[in-house]
mmCIF file of C-alpha atoms in Angstrom:
data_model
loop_
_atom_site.group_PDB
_atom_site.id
_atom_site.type_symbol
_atom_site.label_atom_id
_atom_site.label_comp_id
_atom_site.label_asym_id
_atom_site.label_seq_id
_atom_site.Cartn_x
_atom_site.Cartn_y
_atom_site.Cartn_z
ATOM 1 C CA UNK A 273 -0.118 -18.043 12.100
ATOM 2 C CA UNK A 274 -1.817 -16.168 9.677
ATOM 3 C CA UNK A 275 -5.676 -16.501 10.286
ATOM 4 C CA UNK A 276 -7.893 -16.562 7.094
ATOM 5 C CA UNK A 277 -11.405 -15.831 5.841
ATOM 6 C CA UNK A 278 -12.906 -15.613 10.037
ATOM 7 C CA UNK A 279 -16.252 -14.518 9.905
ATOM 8 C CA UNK A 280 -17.389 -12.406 12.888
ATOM 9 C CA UNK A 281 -20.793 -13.577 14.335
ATOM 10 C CA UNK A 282 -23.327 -11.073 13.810
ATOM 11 C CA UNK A 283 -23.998 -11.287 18.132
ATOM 12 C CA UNK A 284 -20.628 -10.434 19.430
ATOM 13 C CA UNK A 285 -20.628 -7.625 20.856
ATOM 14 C CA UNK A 286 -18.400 -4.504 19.667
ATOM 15 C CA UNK A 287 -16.905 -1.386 21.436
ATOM 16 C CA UNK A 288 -16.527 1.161 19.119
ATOM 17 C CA UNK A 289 -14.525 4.244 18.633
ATOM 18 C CA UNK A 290 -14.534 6.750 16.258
ATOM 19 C CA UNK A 291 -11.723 7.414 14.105
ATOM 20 C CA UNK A 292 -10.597 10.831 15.489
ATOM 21 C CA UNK A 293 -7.509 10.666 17.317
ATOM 22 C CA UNK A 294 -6.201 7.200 17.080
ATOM 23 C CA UNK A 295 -3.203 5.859 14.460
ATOM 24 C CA UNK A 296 -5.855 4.077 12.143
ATOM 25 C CA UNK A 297 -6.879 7.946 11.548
ATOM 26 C CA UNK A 298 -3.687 8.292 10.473
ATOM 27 C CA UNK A 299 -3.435 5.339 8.390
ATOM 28 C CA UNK A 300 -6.106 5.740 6.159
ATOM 29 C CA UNK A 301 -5.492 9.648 5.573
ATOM 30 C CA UNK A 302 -2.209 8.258 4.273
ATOM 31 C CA UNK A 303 -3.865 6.307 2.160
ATOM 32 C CA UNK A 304 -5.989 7.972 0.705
ATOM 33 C CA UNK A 305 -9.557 6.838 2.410
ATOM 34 C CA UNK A 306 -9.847 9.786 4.895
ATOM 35 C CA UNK A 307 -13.923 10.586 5.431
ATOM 36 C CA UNK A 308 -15.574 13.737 4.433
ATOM 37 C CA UNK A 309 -17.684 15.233 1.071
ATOM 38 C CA UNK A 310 -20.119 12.392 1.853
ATOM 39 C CA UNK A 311 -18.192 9.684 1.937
ATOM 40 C CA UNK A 312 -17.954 7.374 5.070
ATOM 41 C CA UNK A 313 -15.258 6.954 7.239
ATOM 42 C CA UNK A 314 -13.627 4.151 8.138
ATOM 43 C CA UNK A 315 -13.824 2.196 11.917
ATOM 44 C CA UNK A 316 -12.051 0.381 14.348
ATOM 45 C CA UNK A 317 -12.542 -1.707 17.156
ATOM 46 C CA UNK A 318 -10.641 -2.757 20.563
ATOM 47 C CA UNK A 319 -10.077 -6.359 18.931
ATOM 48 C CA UNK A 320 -8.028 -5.502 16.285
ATOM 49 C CA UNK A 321 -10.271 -5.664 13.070
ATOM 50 C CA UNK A 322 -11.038 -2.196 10.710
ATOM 51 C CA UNK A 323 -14.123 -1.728 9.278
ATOM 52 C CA UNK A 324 -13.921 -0.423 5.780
ATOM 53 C CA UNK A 325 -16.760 1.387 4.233
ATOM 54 C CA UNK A 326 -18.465 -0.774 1.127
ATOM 55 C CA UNK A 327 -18.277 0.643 -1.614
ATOM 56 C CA UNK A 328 -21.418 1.087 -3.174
ATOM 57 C CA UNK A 329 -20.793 0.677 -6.999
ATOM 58 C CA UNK A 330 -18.999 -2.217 -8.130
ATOM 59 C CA UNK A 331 -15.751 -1.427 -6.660
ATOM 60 C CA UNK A 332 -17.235 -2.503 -3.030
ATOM 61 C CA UNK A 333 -18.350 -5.845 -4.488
ATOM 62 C CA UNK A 334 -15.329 -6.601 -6.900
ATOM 63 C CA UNK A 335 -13.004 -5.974 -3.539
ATOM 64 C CA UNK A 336 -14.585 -8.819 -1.414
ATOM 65 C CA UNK A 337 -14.570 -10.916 -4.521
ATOM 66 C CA UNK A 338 -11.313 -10.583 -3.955
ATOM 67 C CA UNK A 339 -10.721 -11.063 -0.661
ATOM 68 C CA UNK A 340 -12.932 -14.420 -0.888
ATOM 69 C CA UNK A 341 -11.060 -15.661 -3.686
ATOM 70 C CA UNK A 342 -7.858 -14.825 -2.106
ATOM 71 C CA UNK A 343 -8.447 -16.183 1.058
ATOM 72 C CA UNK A 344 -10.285 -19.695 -0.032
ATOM 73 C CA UNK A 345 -7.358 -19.911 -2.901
ATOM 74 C CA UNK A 346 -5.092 -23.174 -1.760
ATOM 75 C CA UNK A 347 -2.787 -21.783 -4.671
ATOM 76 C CA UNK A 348 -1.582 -19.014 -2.562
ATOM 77 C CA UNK A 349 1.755 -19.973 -0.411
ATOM 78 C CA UNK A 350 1.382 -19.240 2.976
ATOM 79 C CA UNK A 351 4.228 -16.760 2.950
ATOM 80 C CA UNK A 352 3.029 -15.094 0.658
ATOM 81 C CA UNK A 353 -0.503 -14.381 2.735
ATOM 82 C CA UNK A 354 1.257 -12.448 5.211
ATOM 83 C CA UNK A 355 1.779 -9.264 3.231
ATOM 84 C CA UNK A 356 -1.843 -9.326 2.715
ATOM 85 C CA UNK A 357 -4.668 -8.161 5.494
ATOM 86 C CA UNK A 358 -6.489 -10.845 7.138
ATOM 87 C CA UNK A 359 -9.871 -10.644 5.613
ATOM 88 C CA UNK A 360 -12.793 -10.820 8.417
ATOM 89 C CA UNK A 361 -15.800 -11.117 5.708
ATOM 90 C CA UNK A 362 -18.632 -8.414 6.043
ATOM 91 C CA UNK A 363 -20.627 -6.783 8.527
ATOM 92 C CA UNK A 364 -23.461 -4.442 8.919
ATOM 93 C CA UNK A 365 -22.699 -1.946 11.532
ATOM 94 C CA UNK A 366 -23.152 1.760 12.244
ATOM 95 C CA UNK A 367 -21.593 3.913 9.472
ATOM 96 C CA UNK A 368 -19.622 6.616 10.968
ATOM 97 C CA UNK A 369 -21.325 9.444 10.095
ATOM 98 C CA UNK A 370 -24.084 8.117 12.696
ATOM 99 C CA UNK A 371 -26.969 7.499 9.703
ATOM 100 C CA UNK A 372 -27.811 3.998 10.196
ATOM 101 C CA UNK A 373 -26.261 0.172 9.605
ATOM 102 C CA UNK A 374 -24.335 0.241 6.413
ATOM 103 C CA UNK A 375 -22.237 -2.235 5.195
ATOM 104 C CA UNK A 376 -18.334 -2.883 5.803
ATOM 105 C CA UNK A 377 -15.345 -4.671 4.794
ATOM 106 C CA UNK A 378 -14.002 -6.326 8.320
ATOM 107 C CA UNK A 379 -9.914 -6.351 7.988
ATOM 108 C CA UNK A 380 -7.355 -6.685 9.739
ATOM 109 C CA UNK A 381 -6.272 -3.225 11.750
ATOM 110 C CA UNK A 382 -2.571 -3.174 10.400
ATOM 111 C CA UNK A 383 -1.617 -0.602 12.629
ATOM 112 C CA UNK A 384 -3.532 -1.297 16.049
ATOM 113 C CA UNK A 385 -0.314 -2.220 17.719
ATOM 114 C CA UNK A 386 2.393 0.372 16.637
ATOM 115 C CA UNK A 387 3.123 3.237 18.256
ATOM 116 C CA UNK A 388 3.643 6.690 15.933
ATOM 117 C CA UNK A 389 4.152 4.260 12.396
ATOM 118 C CA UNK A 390 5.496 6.021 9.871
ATOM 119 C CA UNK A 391 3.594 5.483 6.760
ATOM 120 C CA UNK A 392 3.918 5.480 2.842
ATOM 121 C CA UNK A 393 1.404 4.206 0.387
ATOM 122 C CA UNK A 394 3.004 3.563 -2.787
ATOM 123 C CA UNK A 395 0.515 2.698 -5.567
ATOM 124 C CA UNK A 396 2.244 0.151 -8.002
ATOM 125 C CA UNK A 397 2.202 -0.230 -11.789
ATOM 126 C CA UNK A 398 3.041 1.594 -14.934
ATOM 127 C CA UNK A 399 -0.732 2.308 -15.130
ATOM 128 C CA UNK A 400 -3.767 2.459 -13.034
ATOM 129 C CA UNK A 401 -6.097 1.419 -15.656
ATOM 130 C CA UNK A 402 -7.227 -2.011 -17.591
ATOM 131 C CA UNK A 403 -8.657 -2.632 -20.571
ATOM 132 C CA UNK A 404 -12.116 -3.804 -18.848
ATOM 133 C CA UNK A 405 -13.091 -0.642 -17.212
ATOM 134 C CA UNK A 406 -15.039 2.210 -18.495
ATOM 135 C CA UNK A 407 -14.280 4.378 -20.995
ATOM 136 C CA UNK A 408 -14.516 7.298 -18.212
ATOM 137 C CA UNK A 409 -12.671 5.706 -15.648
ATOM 138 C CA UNK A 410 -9.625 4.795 -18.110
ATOM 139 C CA UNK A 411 -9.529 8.769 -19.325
ATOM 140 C CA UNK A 412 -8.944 9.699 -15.578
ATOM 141 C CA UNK A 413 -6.413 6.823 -14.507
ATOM 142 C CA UNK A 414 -4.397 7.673 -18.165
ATOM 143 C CA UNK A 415 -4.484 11.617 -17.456
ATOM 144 C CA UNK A 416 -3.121 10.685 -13.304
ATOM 145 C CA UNK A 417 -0.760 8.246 -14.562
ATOM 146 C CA UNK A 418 0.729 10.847 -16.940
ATOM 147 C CA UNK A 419 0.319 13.853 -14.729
ATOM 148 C CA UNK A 420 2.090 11.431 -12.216
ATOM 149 C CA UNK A 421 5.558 9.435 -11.787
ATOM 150 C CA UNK A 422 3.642 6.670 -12.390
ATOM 151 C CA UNK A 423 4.248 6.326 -15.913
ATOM 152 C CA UNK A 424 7.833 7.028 -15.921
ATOM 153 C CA UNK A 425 8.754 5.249 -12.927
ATOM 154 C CA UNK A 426 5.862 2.430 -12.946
ATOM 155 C CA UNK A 427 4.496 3.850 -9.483
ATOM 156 C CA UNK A 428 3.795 6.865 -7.396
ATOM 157 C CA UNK A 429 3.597 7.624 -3.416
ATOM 158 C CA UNK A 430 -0.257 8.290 -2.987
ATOM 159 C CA UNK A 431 0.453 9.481 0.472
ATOM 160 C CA UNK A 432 3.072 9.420 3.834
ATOM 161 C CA UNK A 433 3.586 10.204 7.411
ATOM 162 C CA UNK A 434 7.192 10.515 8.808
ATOM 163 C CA UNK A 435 7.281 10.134 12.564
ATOM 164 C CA UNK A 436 9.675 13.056 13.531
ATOM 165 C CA UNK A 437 9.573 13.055 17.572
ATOM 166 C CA UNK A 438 7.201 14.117 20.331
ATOM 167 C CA UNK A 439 7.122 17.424 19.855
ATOM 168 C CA UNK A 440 6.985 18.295 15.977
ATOM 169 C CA UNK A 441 4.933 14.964 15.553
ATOM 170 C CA UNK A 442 4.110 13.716 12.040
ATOM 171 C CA UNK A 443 5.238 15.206 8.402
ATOM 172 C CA UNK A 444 2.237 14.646 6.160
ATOM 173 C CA UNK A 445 2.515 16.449 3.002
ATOM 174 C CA UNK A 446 -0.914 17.841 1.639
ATOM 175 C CA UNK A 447 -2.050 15.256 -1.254
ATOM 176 C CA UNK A 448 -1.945 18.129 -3.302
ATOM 177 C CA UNK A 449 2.036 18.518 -2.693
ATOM 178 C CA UNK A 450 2.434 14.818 -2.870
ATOM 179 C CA UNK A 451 0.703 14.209 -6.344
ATOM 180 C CA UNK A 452 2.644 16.435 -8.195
ATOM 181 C CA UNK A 453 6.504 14.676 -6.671
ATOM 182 C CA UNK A 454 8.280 14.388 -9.490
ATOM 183 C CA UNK A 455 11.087 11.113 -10.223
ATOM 184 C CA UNK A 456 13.651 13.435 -7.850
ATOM 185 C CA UNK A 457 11.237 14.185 -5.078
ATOM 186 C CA UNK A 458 9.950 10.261 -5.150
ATOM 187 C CA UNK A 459 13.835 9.280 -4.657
ATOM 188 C CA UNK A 460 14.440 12.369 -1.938
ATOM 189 C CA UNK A 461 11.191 11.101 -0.256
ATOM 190 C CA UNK A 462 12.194 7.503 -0.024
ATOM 191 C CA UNK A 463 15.477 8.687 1.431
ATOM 192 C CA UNK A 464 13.898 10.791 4.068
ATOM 193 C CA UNK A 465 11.421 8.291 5.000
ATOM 194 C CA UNK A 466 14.603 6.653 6.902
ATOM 195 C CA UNK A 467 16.727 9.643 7.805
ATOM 196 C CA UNK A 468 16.920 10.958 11.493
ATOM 197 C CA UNK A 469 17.211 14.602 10.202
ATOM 198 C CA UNK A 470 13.681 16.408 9.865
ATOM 199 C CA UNK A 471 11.978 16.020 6.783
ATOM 200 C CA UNK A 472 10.871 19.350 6.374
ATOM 201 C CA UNK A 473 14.664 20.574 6.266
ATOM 202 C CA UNK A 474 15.250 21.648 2.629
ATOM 203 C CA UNK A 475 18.891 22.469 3.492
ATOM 204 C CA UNK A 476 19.890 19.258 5.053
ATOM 205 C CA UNK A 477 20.314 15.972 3.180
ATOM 206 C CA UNK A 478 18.310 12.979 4.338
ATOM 207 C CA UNK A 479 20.926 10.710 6.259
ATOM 208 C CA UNK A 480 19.465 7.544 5.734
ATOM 209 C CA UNK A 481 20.529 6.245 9.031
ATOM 210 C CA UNK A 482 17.445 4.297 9.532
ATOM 211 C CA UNK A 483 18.259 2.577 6.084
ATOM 212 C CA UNK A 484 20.119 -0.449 7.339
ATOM 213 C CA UNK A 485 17.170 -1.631 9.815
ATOM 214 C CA UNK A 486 13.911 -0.436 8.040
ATOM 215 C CA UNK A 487 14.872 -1.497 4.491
ATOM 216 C CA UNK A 488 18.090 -3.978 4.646
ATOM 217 C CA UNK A 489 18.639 -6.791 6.671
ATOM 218 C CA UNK A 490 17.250 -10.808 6.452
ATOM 219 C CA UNK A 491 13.746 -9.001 7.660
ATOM 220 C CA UNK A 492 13.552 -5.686 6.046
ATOM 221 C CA UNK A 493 11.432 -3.985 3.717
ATOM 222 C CA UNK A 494 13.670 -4.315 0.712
ATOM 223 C CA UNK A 495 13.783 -8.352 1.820
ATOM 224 C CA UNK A 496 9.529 -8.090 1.812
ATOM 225 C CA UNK A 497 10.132 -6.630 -1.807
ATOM 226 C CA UNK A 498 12.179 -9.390 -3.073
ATOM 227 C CA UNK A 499 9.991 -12.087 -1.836
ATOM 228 C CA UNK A 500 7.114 -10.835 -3.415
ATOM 229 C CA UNK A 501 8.621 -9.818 -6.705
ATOM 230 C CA UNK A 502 9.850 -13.776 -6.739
ATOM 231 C CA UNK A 503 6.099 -14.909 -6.242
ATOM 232 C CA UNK A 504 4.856 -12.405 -9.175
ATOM 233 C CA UNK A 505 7.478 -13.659 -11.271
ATOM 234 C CA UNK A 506 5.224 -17.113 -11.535
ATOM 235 C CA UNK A 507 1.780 -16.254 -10.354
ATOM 236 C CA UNK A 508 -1.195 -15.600 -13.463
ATOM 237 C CA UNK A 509 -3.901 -15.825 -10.976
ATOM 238 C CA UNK A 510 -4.603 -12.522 -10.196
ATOM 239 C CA UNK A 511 -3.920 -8.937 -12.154
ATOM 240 C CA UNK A 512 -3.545 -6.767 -9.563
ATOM 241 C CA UNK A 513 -4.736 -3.039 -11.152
ATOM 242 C CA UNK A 514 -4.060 0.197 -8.979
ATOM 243 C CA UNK A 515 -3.091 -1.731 -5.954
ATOM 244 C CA UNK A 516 -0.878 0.208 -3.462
ATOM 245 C CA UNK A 517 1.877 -1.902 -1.368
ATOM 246 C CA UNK A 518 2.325 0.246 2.341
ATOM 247 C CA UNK A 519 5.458 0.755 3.802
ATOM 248 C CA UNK A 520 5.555 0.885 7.952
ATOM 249 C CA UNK A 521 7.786 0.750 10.641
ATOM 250 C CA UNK A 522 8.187 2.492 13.960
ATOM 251 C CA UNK A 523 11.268 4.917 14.800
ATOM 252 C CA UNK A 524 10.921 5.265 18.368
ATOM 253 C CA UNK A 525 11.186 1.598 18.749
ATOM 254 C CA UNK A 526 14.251 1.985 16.430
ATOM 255 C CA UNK A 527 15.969 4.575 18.611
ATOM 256 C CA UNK A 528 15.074 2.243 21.704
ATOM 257 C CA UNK A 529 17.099 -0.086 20.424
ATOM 258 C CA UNK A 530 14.486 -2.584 19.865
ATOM 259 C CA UNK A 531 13.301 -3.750 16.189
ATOM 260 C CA UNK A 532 11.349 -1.285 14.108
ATOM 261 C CA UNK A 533 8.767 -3.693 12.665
ATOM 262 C CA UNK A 534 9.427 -2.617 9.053
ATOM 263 C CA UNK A 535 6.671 -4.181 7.494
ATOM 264 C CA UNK A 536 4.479 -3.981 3.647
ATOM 265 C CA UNK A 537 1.049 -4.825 3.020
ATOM 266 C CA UNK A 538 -0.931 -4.867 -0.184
ATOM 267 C CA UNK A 539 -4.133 -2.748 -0.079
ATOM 268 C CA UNK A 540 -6.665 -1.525 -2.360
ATOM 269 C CA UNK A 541 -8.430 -4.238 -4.332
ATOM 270 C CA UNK A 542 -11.367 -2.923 -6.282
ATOM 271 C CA UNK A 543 -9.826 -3.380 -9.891
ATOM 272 C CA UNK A 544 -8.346 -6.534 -9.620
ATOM 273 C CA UNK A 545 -9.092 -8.753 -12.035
ATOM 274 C CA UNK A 546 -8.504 -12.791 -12.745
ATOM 275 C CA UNK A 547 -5.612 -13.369 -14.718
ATOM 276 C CA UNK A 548 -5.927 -15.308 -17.813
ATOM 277 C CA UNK A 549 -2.578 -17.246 -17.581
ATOM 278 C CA UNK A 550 -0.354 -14.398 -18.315
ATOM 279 C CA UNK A 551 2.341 -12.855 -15.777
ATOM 280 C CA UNK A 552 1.406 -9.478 -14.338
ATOM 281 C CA UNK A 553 3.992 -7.371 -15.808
ATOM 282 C CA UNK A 554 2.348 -4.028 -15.082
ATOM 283 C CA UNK A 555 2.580 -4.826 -11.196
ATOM 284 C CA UNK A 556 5.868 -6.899 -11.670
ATOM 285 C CA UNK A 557 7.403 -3.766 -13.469
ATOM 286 C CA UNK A 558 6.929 -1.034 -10.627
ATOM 287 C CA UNK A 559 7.805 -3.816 -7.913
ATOM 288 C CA UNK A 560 11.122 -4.161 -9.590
ATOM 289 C CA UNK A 561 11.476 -0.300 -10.043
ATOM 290 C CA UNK A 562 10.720 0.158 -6.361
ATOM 291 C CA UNK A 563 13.064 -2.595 -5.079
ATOM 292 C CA UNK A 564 15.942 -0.723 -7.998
ATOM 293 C CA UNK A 565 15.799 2.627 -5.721
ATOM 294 C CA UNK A 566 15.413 1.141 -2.216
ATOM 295 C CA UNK A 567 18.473 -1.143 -3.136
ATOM 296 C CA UNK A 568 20.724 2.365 -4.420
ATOM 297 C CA UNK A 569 19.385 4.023 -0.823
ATOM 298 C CA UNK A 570 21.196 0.722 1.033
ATOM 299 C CA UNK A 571 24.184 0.000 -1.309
ATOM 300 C CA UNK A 572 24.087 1.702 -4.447
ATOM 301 C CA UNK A 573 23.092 0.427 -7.885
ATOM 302 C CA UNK A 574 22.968 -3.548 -8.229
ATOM 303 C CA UNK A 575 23.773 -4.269 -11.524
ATOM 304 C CA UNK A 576 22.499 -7.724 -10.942
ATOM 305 C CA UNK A 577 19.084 -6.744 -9.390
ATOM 306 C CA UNK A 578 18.600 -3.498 -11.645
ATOM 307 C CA UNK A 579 18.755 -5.662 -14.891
ATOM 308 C CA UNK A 580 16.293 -7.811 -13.984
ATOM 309 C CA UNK A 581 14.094 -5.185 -13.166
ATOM 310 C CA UNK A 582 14.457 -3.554 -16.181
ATOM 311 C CA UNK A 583 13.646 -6.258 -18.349
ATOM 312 C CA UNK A 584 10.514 -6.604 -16.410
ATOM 313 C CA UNK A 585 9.802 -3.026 -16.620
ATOM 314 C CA UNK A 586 10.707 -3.089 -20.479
ATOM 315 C CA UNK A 587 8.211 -6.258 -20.671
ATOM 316 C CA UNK A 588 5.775 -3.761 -19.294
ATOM 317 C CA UNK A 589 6.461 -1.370 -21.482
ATOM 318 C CA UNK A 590 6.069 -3.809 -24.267
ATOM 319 C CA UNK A 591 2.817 -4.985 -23.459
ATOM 320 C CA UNK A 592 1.713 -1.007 -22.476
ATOM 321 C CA UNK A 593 2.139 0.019 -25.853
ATOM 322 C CA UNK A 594 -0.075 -2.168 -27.138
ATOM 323 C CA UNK A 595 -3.042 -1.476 -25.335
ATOM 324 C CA UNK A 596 -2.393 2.539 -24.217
ATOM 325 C CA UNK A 597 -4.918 4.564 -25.829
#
């Protein structure tokens, strides 16, 4: 059962550790929240909950808005809850750059169970931006989205981690590498992502073998995909603005013979906004492009599925044009 909006008491006692060595290290260099140039790192504990840093400007305050909303909302369907992180509320506790109590997001730690995930954090939409932000920020989200597949294919990979084996470890592409992928490198990557040949072979072509049980089946990823596109079909309540859905699983499970735990999650909610009544067709758009390339990696085009995406993503286009500087 999906727990929601538990507040931690302020007197229970936490055991910390320091995100050096352990997967939630991994996790949020993947996406994109690694610590460093004066910016806080994110925590863990041994309960399961991760401690995101609060974002001091408005982002910090819009993304518990969020969460609040989100979680309290009785318009939500419970199925729809579990590709979202259990939100914990907020907490003061020691930042971890050891300079004092600072305030933190508490979340659920999506990874504290899995062993080696492999990773990919795909932010979704045809653009980053919305018409209610800053002249500044909208400049910077227009040049990335341009500079980026994410105006051509209505998302881009932000970051990965492929799980190759004990001794070579994890491919992780510098961000550098992985911002300029072009449309061909976002399909190769997506194909390697569940091949048992080694990513960083440029002379082999990704297999796919892992295809069938990470992104088909009744459970799969692709499956995930569907089930959420359905729900954005219908829902106006939220616009969900530079919001990244995360692809995991777990080979070594896989190759045990056991399930891989192919999972999504949506993360990243400091520019959503409330809807006003209108269908999110910016989000709706990439989902469907997405779930158009996963479903060529299982079975080849869909002509079914791929038409409905398109006239989602040509809805997006639509309403794009009219407010693209």
């Amino acid at each position: 059962m999906l727990q929601i909006f538990i507040l931690y008491s302020l007197l229970q006692p936490l055991h910390w550790k320091r995100l050096k060595a352990s997967l939630i290290f991994e996790l949020q260099e993947v996406a994109g929240h690694k610590a460093g140039k004066g910016k806080l790192g994110p925590l863990v504990d041994d309960s399961g909950c991760f401690y995101k840093p609060y974002q001091c400007d408005d982002r910090g305050s819009k993304e518990v808005a969020f969460y609040t909303s989100f979680s309290s909302n009785t318009k939500i369907p419970h199925h729809i809850r579990r590709f979202f992180p259990v939100f914990y509320g907020t907490k003061l506790v020691e930042a971890s750059d050891g300079s004092g109590l600072s305030p933190h997001i508490v979340l659920q730690d999506l990874v504290s169970n899995r062993n080696n995930p492999s990773i990919m954090d795909i932010k979704i939409g045809a653009r980053t931006w919305y018409p209610q932000a800053s002249d500044d920020y909208i400049e910077r989200c227009f040049q990335k989205d341009r500079e980026t597949t994410t105006s051509l294919l209505g998302f881009r990979i932000s970051g990965l981690q492929i799980y190759e084996n004990k001794e070579s470890g994890f491919w992780k592409p510098v961000k550098k590498l992985v911002q300029a992928f072009n449309v061909e490198d976002v399909r190769l990557v997506l194909r390697k992502f569940v091949s048992s040949n080694s990513p960083t072979d440029s002379n082999s072509v990704p297999d796919c073998s892992f295809a069938p049980s990470v992104y088909g089946g009744s459970s799969g990823i692709l499956a995930q995909l569907l089930e959420l596109k359905e729900w954005f079909e219908d829902q106006t309540i939220y616009n969900l603005n530079s919001c990244s859905v995360l692809m995991v699983y777990e080979k070594e499970s896989l190759l045990k013979g056991t399930s891989p735990g192919a999972e999504i999650k949506l993360v990243d909610f400091a520019h959503v906004i409330e809807g006003t009544g209108i269908i999110d067709h910016n989000f709706l758009g990439g989902l469907c492009s997405l779930i158009k390339i996963i479903s060529e990696i299982l079975t080849g085009p869909d002509e079914h599925t791929n038409k409905a995406c398109l006239q989602d993503m040509e809805k997006n286009s639509v309403i794009d044009n009219g407010t693209n500087k």
